[in-house]
Coordinates of C-alpha atoms in Angstrom, one line a residue:
Chain Z
X1 CA -61.5 30.0 85.3
X2 CA -61.4 31.1 81.5
X3 CA -58.8 33.4 81.4
X4 CA -56.5 30.7 83.4
X5 CA -57.8 28.2 80.8
X6 CA -56.6 30.8 78.4
X7 CA -53.5 32.1 79.9
X8 CA -52.8 28.0 79.6
X9 CA -52.9 27.5 76.4
X10 CA -50.9 30.2 75.2
X11 CA -48.5 29.4 77.0
X12 CA -49.0 26.2 76.0
X13 CA -48.7 26.6 71.8
X14 CA -46.0 28.8 72.6
X15 CA -43.7 25.7 74.0
X16 CA -44.9 24.0 71.2
X17 CA -44.2 26.3 68.5
X18 CA -40.9 26.3 69.7
X19 CA -39.7 22.5 70.7
X20 CA -41.6 21.6 67.6
X21 CA -39.2 24.7 65.6
X22 CA -36.1 22.5 67.8
X23 CA -36.8 18.6 67.1
X24 CA -38.5 17.8 63.8
X25 CA -36.1 19.6 60.9
X26 CA -33.4 21.2 62.6
X27 CA -33.0 24.5 61.1
X28 CA -29.6 24.4 58.6
X29 CA -26.6 25.6 61.2
X30 CA -26.3 28.5 58.2
X31 CA -29.5 30.5 59.6
X32 CA -29.1 29.6 63.3
X33 CA -25.7 31.7 62.4
X34 CA -27.6 34.4 60.5
X35 CA -29.8 35.5 63.3
X36 CA -26.4 35.3 65.6
X37 CA -24.3 38.5 62.9
X38 CA -27.2 40.0 62.9
X39 CA -27.6 40.7 66.8
X40 CA -24.7 41.1 66.8
X41 CA -25.5 44.0 64.5
X42 CA -28.0 45.7 66.0
X43 CA -26.0 45.5 69.4
X44 CA -22.3 46.8 67.4
X45 CA -24.2 49.5 66.4
X46 CA -26.8 51.0 69.0
X47 CA -23.2 50.9 71.1
X48 CA -22.0 52.9 68.0
X49 CA -24.6 55.9 68.1
X50 CA -24.6 56.1 71.8
X51 CA -20.1 55.9 71.5
X52 CA -21.5 58.8 69.1
X53 CA -24.0 60.9 70.2
X54 CA -21.6 61.5 73.1
X55 CA -18.3 62.1 71.4
X56 CA -20.2 64.5 69.0
X57 CA -22.3 65.9 72.5
X58 CA -24.8 65.9 70.1
X59 CA -27.1 64.5 73.5
X60 CA -25.5 66.1 76.7
X61 CA -23.1 64.4 78.6
X62 CA -25.9 64.5 81.5
X63 CA -29.0 62.7 79.7
X64 CA -26.5 59.9 78.7
X65 CA -23.1 59.7 79.2
X66 CA -20.6 57.1 76.3
X67 CA -20.2 53.5 76.9
X68 CA -16.6 54.1 78.6
X69 CA -18.0 57.2 81.0
X70 CA -21.3 53.5 82.1
X71 CA -18.2 51.2 82.1
X72 CA -15.7 53.5 84.5
X73 CA -19.2 54.0 86.6
X74 CA -19.1 50.1 86.5
X75 CA -15.8 49.3 88.0
X76 CA -15.9 52.9 90.4
X77 CA -19.3 51.0 91.7
X78 CA -17.9 47.0 92.0
X79 CA -14.9 48.3 93.7
X80 CA -15.3 51.1 96.0
X81 CA -19.0 51.6 96.0
X82 CA -22.1 54.2 95.6
X83 CA -23.8 55.1 98.3
X84 CA -22.2 53.1 101.1
X85 CA -21.9 49.3 99.4
X86 CA -20.1 47.9 96.3
X87 CA -22.4 47.0 92.7
X88 CA -22.5 43.2 94.2
X89 CA -23.2 44.4 97.9
X90 CA -26.6 45.8 96.4
X91 CA -26.9 42.7 93.5
X92 CA -26.2 40.8 96.7
X93 CA -29.1 42.4 98.6
X94 CA -31.5 42.6 95.3
X95 CA -31.1 38.5 94.2
X96 CA -31.3 38.1 98.4
X97 CA -35.0 39.8 97.9
X98 CA -35.7 38.6 95.3
X99 CA -34.8 34.2 95.8
X100 CA -36.4 34.8 99.0
X101 CA -39.2 35.3 97.8
X102 CA -38.6 33.1 95.0
X103 CA -39.0 30.4 97.6
X104 CA -42.2 31.2 100.2
X105 CA -43.9 31.7 97.2
X106 CA -43.6 28.1 95.7
X107 CA -44.3 26.7 98.5
X108 CA -47.9 29.1 98.8
X109 CA -48.0 28.3 94.7
X110 CA -47.1 25.0 94.2
X111 CA -50.5 23.5 96.6
X112 CA -52.9 25.6 94.8
X113 CA -51.3 24.7 91.5
X114 CA -51.5 20.8 93.1
X115 CA -55.2 21.9 93.9
X116 CA -56.3 23.5 90.8
X117 CA -54.9 21.0 88.9
X118 CA -56.3 17.8 90.8
X119 CA -60.4 18.6 91.7
X120 CA -62.6 20.8 90.9
X121 CA -63.7 22.5 93.8
X122 CA -59.3 23.9 94.7
X123 CA -60.3 25.2 91.4
X124 CA -62.6 26.5 92.4
X125 CA -61.8 28.4 95.3
X126 CA -58.9 29.7 94.0
X127 CA -59.4 30.8 90.8
X128 CA -60.4 33.7 91.7
X129 CA -58.2 35.2 93.5
X130 CA -55.1 33.6 91.0
X131 CA -57.8 35.3 89.1
X132 CA -57.8 38.8 91.2
X133 CA -54.0 39.3 91.9
X134 CA -52.6 37.8 88.1
X135 CA -53.7 41.4 86.1
X136 CA -52.9 43.8 89.0
X137 CA -49.3 46.0 88.9
X138 CA -47.6 45.2 91.8
X139 CA -47.4 49.1 92.5
X140 CA -50.6 49.1 93.1
X141 CA -51.3 46.9 96.5
X142 CA -47.1 48.3 97.1
X143 CA -48.8 51.2 99.9
X144 CA -50.9 48.5 101.5
X145 CA -48.8 46.1 101.6
X146 CA -46.3 49.3 103.3
X147 CA -49.2 50.2 105.7
X148 CA -49.8 46.0 106.7
X149 CA -46.5 45.1 106.8
X150 CA -44.2 48.2 107.3
X151 CA -41.2 49.7 105.2
X152 CA -39.5 47.3 106.5
X153 CA -37.2 44.1 103.7
X154 CA -40.8 42.4 104.8
X155 CA -43.1 43.8 103.1
X156 CA -40.4 44.3 100.2
X157 CA -40.1 40.5 99.4
X158 CA -44.1 40.4 100.1
X159 CA -45.2 42.1 97.1
X160 CA -42.2 40.6 94.8
X161 CA -43.5 37.7 96.6
X162 CA -47.4 37.9 95.1
X163 CA -45.4 39.3 91.8
X164 CA -44.5 35.6 91.6
X165 CA -47.6 34.2 92.6
X166 CA -49.6 33.5 89.6
X167 CA -47.3 32.5 87.2
X168 CA -45.9 29.2 89.1
X169 CA -49.8 28.6 90.3
X170 CA -51.3 28.9 87.4
X171 CA -48.2 26.7 85.6
X172 CA -48.6 23.9 88.2
X173 CA -52.0 23.9 87.9
X174 CA -51.4 22.8 84.3
X175 CA -48.3 20.3 84.4
X176 CA -51.0 18.8 87.3
X177 CA -53.9 18.9 84.7
X178 CA -51.9 17.3 81.7
X179 CA -50.4 14.2 83.4
X180 CA -51.3 11.8 82.1
X181 CA -54.0 9.5 82.9
X182 CA -52.1 6.3 80.9
X183 CA -49.2 7.2 84.2
X184 CA -51.4 7.2 86.7
X185 CA -53.0 4.9 85.7
X186 CA -50.5 2.4 85.0
X187 CA -49.6 3.4 89.3
X188 CA -53.6 1.9 90.1
X189 CA -52.6 -1.1 89.1
X190 CA -49.4 -1.3 90.3
X191 CA -51.4 -1.3 93.6
X192 CA -50.3 2.5 94.2
X193 CA -53.1 4.4 96.9
X194 CA -53.8 8.1 95.9
X195 CA -51.0 10.2 97.9
X196 CA -48.2 7.5 96.5
X197 CA -49.8 8.7 92.2
X198 CA -49.4 12.3 93.9
X199 CA -46.1 11.9 94.9
X200 CA -44.2 9.2 92.3
X201 CA -46.6 10.4 89.3
X202 CA -48.7 13.4 89.5
X203 CA -45.4 16.1 91.0
X204 CA -42.3 14.2 88.8
X205 CA -44.6 14.9 86.1
X206 CA -45.6 18.3 86.6
X207 CA -42.0 19.6 87.7
X208 CA -40.7 20.7 83.9
X209 CA -44.3 23.0 84.0
X210 CA -43.4 23.7 87.5
X211 CA -40.0 25.2 86.5
X212 CA -41.7 26.9 83.6
X213 CA -43.6 28.7 86.3
X214 CA -41.0 29.6 88.2
X215 CA -38.6 31.0 85.3
X216 CA -41.8 33.0 83.8
X217 CA -41.8 34.4 87.5
X218 CA -38.3 35.1 88.4
X219 CA -38.8 37.4 85.3
X220 CA -41.9 38.8 86.9
X221 CA -40.1 39.2 90.4
X222 CA -37.4 41.1 89.1
X223 CA -38.9 43.1 86.9
X224 CA -40.9 44.4 90.4
X225 CA -37.7 44.5 91.8
X226 CA -37.1 48.5 91.3
X227 CA -40.5 49.2 92.3
X228 CA -39.7 47.1 96.0
X229 CA -36.2 49.1 96.8
X230 CA -37.6 52.5 95.5
X231 CA -39.5 52.7 99.6
X232 CA -36.4 52.7 102.7
X233 CA -34.4 50.7 101.3
X234 CA -30.6 50.8 101.4
X235 CA -29.4 48.1 99.4
X236 CA -30.4 46.8 96.8
X237 CA -29.6 47.4 92.1
X238 CA -33.5 49.3 92.3
X239 CA -32.5 51.6 95.8
X240 CA -29.4 52.1 93.6
X241 CA -30.3 53.5 90.5
X242 CA -33.2 55.6 92.4
X243 CA -30.6 57.7 94.4
X244 CA -28.3 58.1 91.8
X245 CA -30.9 59.1 89.9
X246 CA -31.6 61.5 92.8
X247 CA -27.8 63.2 92.5
X248 CA -28.2 62.6 88.4
X249 CA -25.9 60.1 88.2
X250 CA -26.6 59.8 85.1
X251 CA -23.6 56.7 84.7
X252 CA -25.0 54.9 87.4
X253 CA -29.0 54.7 86.5
X254 CA -27.8 53.7 83.0
X255 CA -25.1 50.5 84.8
X256 CA -27.8 49.3 86.8
X257 CA -30.1 48.9 84.5
X258 CA -27.5 47.2 82.1
X259 CA -27.3 44.8 85.1
X260 CA -30.6 44.4 85.7
X261 CA -31.0 43.5 82.9
X262 CA -28.4 41.2 83.0
X263 CA -29.2 38.8 85.5
X264 CA -32.5 38.4 84.3
X265 CA -30.7 37.1 81.1
X266 CA -28.4 34.4 83.1
X267 CA -31.4 33.6 85.9
X268 CA -33.2 33.0 82.4
X269 CA -30.5 30.0 81.4
X270 CA -30.4 28.7 84.7
X271 CA -33.5 27.9 85.1
X272 CA -33.9 26.6 81.8
X273 CA -29.9 24.7 82.4
X274 CA -32.1 22.5 85.5
X275 CA -35.3 22.1 83.1
X276 CA -32.3 20.1 81.1
X277 CA -31.0 18.6 84.1
X278 CA -34.2 17.6 85.9
X279 CA -36.5 17.0 83.0
X280 CA -34.1 15.2 81.2
X281 CA -37.0 14.1 79.0
X282 CA -39.2 17.0 78.0
X283 CA -39.6 16.5 73.3
X284 CA -38.4 12.9 74.2
X285 CA -41.6 10.8 75.4
Chain Y
X1 CA -57.3 -19.6 92.7
X2 CA -58.2 -15.7 91.6
X3 CA -61.6 -16.0 89.1
X4 CA -62.9 -12.5 87.2
X5 CA -65.8 -12.4 86.2
X6 CA -67.4 -9.8 83.8
X7 CA -70.8 -10.5 84.4
X8 CA -74.1 -9.3 81.8
X9 CA -72.3 -5.8 81.3
X10 CA -72.7 -3.1 79.6
X11 CA -71.1 0.0 79.2
X12 CA -71.7 3.7 78.0
X13 CA -68.8 6.3 76.5
X14 CA -69.5 9.5 79.2
X15 CA -72.8 11.6 77.9
X16 CA -73.8 9.2 74.3
X17 CA -76.2 7.1 74.3
X18 CA -75.4 4.2 72.8
X19 CA -73.4 1.8 75.5
X20 CA -70.4 1.0 73.8
X21 CA -70.4 -2.7 75.4
X22 CA -73.5 -4.3 75.6
X23 CA -74.3 -7.2 78.0
X24 CA -71.0 -8.8 78.0
X25 CA -69.3 -12.0 79.2
X26 CA -66.2 -12.9 80.0
X27 CA -64.9 -15.2 83.8
X28 CA -60.9 -15.6 83.4
X29 CA -59.5 -17.8 85.5
X30 CA -55.5 -18.7 86.5
X31 CA -54.1 -20.1 83.7
X32 CA -56.2 -19.0 81.0
X33 CA -54.9 -17.0 78.4
X34 CA -58.3 -14.8 76.3
X35 CA -57.6 -13.2 73.8
X36 CA -59.3 -10.2 72.3
X37 CA -60.0 -9.7 68.7
X38 CA -62.4 -7.0 66.6
X39 CA -61.7 -4.1 64.5
X40 CA -62.1 -0.7 65.8
X41 CA -64.3 0.5 67.9
X42 CA -65.7 -2.9 68.9
X43 CA -65.5 -1.9 72.5
X44 CA -61.8 -4.3 73.0
X45 CA -60.1 -1.8 74.9
X46 CA -63.5 -0.8 77.1
X47 CA -64.1 -4.1 77.7
X48 CA -60.4 -3.7 79.5
X49 CA -60.2 -0.8 81.1
X50 CA -63.1 -2.2 83.0
X51 CA -61.1 -5.5 84.0
X52 CA -58.6 -3.1 85.8
X53 CA -60.8 -1.0 86.7
X54 CA -59.6 2.3 85.5
X55 CA -63.2 3.2 83.9
X56 CA -66.5 1.7 85.7
X57 CA -69.9 -0.2 83.3
X58 CA -73.4 1.4 83.6
X59 CA -75.1 -1.7 84.2
X60 CA -74.1 -5.8 84.7
X61 CA -71.3 -6.9 87.9
X62 CA -67.8 -7.1 87.7
X63 CA -66.4 -9.6 90.4
X64 CA -63.0 -10.7 91.6
X65 CA -63.2 -13.8 93.2
X66 CA -66.4 -13.1 94.1
X67 CA -65.9 -10.0 95.4
X68 CA -67.3 -6.5 93.3
X69 CA -63.7 -4.7 91.5
X70 CA -63.8 -0.9 92.5
X71 CA -61.2 -0.2 90.9
X72 CA -57.5 -1.1 90.4
X73 CA -55.8 -3.5 92.5
X74 CA -51.9 -4.9 91.7
X75 CA -53.7 -8.5 91.3
X76 CA -54.9 -7.0 87.7
X77 CA -51.4 -5.8 86.2
X78 CA -52.1 -3.9 83.1
X79 CA -49.7 -3.2 80.4
X80 CA -50.5 -0.5 78.3
X81 CA -51.2 0.1 74.5
X82 CA -48.4 3.1 75.0
X83 CA -46.1 1.4 77.1
X84 CA -47.3 4.2 80.2
X85 CA -43.6 3.7 81.4
X86 CA -42.6 6.6 83.7
X87 CA -39.5 8.7 81.8
X88 CA -37.9 10.2 85.5
X89 CA -37.2 6.2 86.7
X90 CA -35.0 4.8 84.7
X91 CA -35.6 0.9 83.4
X92 CA -34.7 -1.2 86.4
X93 CA -36.7 1.8 88.1
X94 CA -39.4 2.1 86.5
X95 CA -39.4 -2.1 86.8
X96 CA -38.5 -2.1 90.7
X97 CA -41.6 0.8 90.5
X98 CA -44.4 -1.6 92.3
X99 CA -42.2 -3.2 94.9
X100 CA -41.6 0.5 95.8
X101 CA -44.7 1.5 96.3
X102 CA -45.1 -1.5 98.4
X103 CA -42.1 -0.4 100.0
X104 CA -39.8 -3.0 99.4
X105 CA -35.8 -1.9 100.4
X106 CA -34.4 -0.4 97.6
X107 CA -31.6 -3.0 97.4
X108 CA -34.5 -6.0 97.4
X109 CA -36.5 -4.5 94.8
X110 CA -33.4 -3.9 92.6
X111 CA -31.9 -7.0 92.6
X112 CA -35.8 -8.3 91.9
X113 CA -36.0 -6.2 89.5
X114 CA -32.6 -6.4 87.5
X115 CA -33.5 -10.2 87.7
X116 CA -37.1 -9.4 85.7
X117 CA -34.4 -6.9 83.0
X118 CA -32.7 -10.3 82.2
X119 CA -35.8 -12.7 81.8
X120 CA -37.7 -9.9 79.4
X121 CA -34.5 -10.2 77.6
X122 CA -33.1 -6.4 78.6
X123 CA -30.1 -7.4 80.8
X124 CA -28.1 -5.0 81.3
X125 CA -30.1 -1.2 80.7
X126 CA -30.4 -1.2 84.1
X127 CA -29.5 2.0 84.1
X128 CA -30.8 3.6 80.5
X129 CA -33.0 6.9 80.3
X130 CA -36.4 4.6 79.3
X131 CA -36.7 7.0 76.4
X132 CA -33.3 5.7 74.6
X133 CA -35.2 2.5 74.3
X134 CA -36.7 1.2 71.2
X135 CA -40.5 0.8 70.9
X136 CA -40.0 -3.1 71.1
X137 CA -37.3 -2.8 74.5
X138 CA -40.0 -0.1 76.4
X139 CA -42.8 -3.1 76.1
X140 CA -40.9 -5.8 77.0
X141 CA -39.8 -2.7 79.7
X142 CA -43.5 -2.9 80.4
X143 CA -44.5 -6.2 80.3
X144 CA -41.0 -6.1 83.1
X145 CA -42.1 -2.9 85.4
X146 CA -46.2 -5.3 85.8
X147 CA -44.4 -8.6 85.8
X148 CA -42.5 -7.2 89.1
X149 CA -45.9 -7.4 91.5
X150 CA -46.2 -11.1 90.9
X151 CA -50.3 -10.2 89.8
X152 CA -52.4 -12.9 89.2
X153 CA -54.1 -11.4 86.2
X154 CA -52.4 -9.7 83.4
X155 CA -53.8 -7.4 81.2
X156 CA -52.5 -5.9 78.1
X157 CA -54.4 -4.0 74.9
X158 CA -52.4 -5.4 72.4
X159 CA -48.9 -4.2 73.9
X160 CA -47.5 -5.7 70.2
X161 CA -49.9 -3.5 68.4
X162 CA -47.1 -0.6 67.6
X163 CA -43.9 -3.4 67.2
X164 CA -42.5 -4.3 63.6
X165 CA -43.0 -7.8 62.6
X166 CA -39.4 -9.5 63.7
X167 CA -40.0 -8.0 66.9
X168 CA -42.9 -8.4 67.4
X169 CA -42.8 -12.5 66.3
X170 CA -39.6 -12.1 70.3
X171 CA -43.0 -10.8 71.7
X172 CA -45.2 -13.3 70.7
X173 CA -42.4 -16.1 72.7
X174 CA -41.3 -14.4 75.4
X175 CA -45.9 -13.8 76.5
X176 CA -46.2 -17.4 75.7
X177 CA -42.3 -18.5 77.8
X178 CA -44.1 -15.8 80.9
X179 CA -47.9 -17.4 80.4
X180 CA -46.5 -21.1 80.3
X181 CA -44.1 -19.9 83.6
X182 CA -46.6 -17.6 85.4
X183 CA -50.1 -19.9 85.4
X184 CA -51.3 -16.3 86.0
X185 CA -55.3 -15.6 83.8
X186 CA -54.0 -12.9 81.1
X187 CA -56.1 -10.9 78.9
X188 CA -54.9 -9.8 75.8
X189 CA -56.5 -7.2 73.9
X190 CA -55.2 -7.2 69.9
X191 CA -55.8 -6.9 65.4
X192 CA -53.6 -10.1 64.6
X193 CA -55.5 -12.9 64.7
X194 CA -52.5 -15.1 63.7
X195 CA -51.0 -13.3 67.8
X196 CA -54.6 -14.1 68.8
X197 CA -54.8 -18.1 67.8
X198 CA -51.0 -19.1 69.0
X199 CA -50.9 -17.8 72.0
X200 CA -54.1 -17.8 73.8
X201 CA -55.8 -20.9 74.8
X202 CA -58.9 -19.1 74.6
X203 CA -59.5 -16.3 71.8
X204 CA -63.6 -13.9 71.9
X205 CA -63.8 -12.6 68.7
X206 CA -66.2 -9.3 69.1
X207 CA -68.4 -6.4 66.8
X208 CA -69.4 -2.9 67.0
X209 CA -72.4 -1.6 67.7
X210 CA -73.1 -1.8 70.0
X211 CA -69.9 -3.9 71.1
X212 CA -71.0 -7.5 71.5
X213 CA -68.7 -10.8 71.6
X214 CA -70.0 -12.4 68.2
X215 CA -67.9 -15.4 68.8
X216 CA -65.7 -17.7 71.4
X217 CA -63.1 -20.2 70.3
X218 CA -61.1 -23.0 72.5
X219 CA -57.9 -23.0 71.0
X220 CA -55.0 -25.4 71.9
X221 CA -51.9 -24.3 69.8
X222 CA -49.8 -23.1 72.4
X223 CA -50.1 -26.3 74.3
X224 CA -48.5 -27.8 70.8
X225 CA -45.9 -25.3 71.2
X226 CA -45.3 -26.1 75.2
X227 CA -45.2 -29.6 74.1
X228 CA -42.4 -29.0 72.0
X229 CA -43.5 -28.3 68.8
X230 CA -41.4 -25.1 67.1
X231 CA -43.7 -22.2 67.3
X232 CA -43.0 -21.5 62.7
X233 CA -44.6 -25.4 62.9
X234 CA -47.6 -25.0 65.4
X235 CA -48.3 -21.9 62.7
X236 CA -48.3 -23.7 59.4
X237 CA -50.1 -26.3 60.6
X238 CA -53.7 -27.1 58.4
X239 CA -55.6 -26.8 62.2
X240 CA -54.4 -23.8 62.4
X241 CA -54.8 -22.6 59.2
X242 CA -57.7 -23.5 58.9
X243 CA -58.8 -21.6 62.6
X244 CA -57.0 -18.9 61.1
X245 CA -59.2 -18.5 57.9
X246 CA -61.8 -19.3 60.0
X247 CA -61.6 -16.8 62.0
X248 CA -61.2 -14.3 59.1
X249 CA -63.8 -14.7 57.3
X250 CA -66.0 -14.0 61.2
X251 CA -64.5 -10.3 60.9
X252 CA -64.7 -9.9 57.9
X253 CA -67.9 -11.0 57.7
X254 CA -69.1 -8.4 60.2
X255 CA -67.0 -5.8 59.4
X256 CA -69.4 -6.0 55.9
X257 CA -72.1 -5.0 58.2

């Protein structure tokens, strides 16, 4: 229980900091530009070092193919494919698993978050489960899930969903518990029943936090993906990396890593846009 | 004829030994406008929370038409100090919220809400998100939201406290118009002695440690406005100034203790 509370306050503190940085005195545009320039420079320097290392033969191409080789691999995998599937097909397989898991996780985690946020009994019941699950590395329970659910698609989705559960539960609980007392009282004095307060006040109040939980969960799920695809998969970006590694096709391994990073970045950006769309009042009231 | 009765009520903050309110009695009927004034910590807001059903007394009785108050209800709409509007709803849907809870069809409730928006001076701002409204506009909206359910009582917790002087005068006029038109029983918690005198039919002065009522004063300045006198004339009439001085003395004398 204390762990959950700590986690929530930590997260709140982090978000507090970011919103504070954004709202009161806007940093001069030049500072933002300086940061972007520094980031771009870092990337360019790293790419240059990488190119130089492979061009001058400092590292064997078997271990570190040149950026151009990786770009070629990207083209090849995107058009003709690797182990019977194109990059897009691998990507669709992986995203399909992650989103199926996200869907399952939301259906279970949001009601649990409500139970924890609304009642001490709910907190008492679910806290031990969430606190047990939260620090577990998904690889630790992957074998058990396979024993229980076989090596098919179901166990992959279950492992990813389990990894996503705790962040959504914890964020939802924080959002529910943080609903403004005045707004709840306002609704009650306007004649709202308990159920109406839940649907019309608590749920919309918690949407922002639920989306934050989903954002963190997508990160956790995407991280678990490669592990889940190690076992008896025939498609997926994680599987692609794994089979490329077995044949020492290092350029495809590197390509897979870059693709996974890029997708993670894109997912994060999409959720942030959704958040701005669904919770436009955040930081304004 | 609805009647809200607070009899001999004592209340404590959770876990605190000293009472916030001690032996407070107050009645509010239809057509009455009771303004409660007093320095911070005298239990004004607690009194309103008890009346609203948000909090419960440690001893004493609260009744609504003879029935004990067991919680909040739509016959006692509340206007909050911090407006407590719903940011996920547009202005018009905030006002229509109480009707939505009752199951009034969308078009009907929005039409009623639009009428109320116009009445509180927010015509044309129907679809405006509430975080784009000024403080004064938000308080008007909070008032419209409460009025939409046609409550028998309107409980207001310093709704004008955070507003600038000009906006405040306009809001006072609006409150008076609404009081005269609806005849709802109004309980107004305020810091402003002038506001209390100008609007109320009865002014209640409270003092802290423990929170209690030290003076009740029946006044009729609002009736004179209704009879046609201008607000400015009433506020500068000799008896208004005299009553204000008396209440000032009372509040300051208590404060000096």
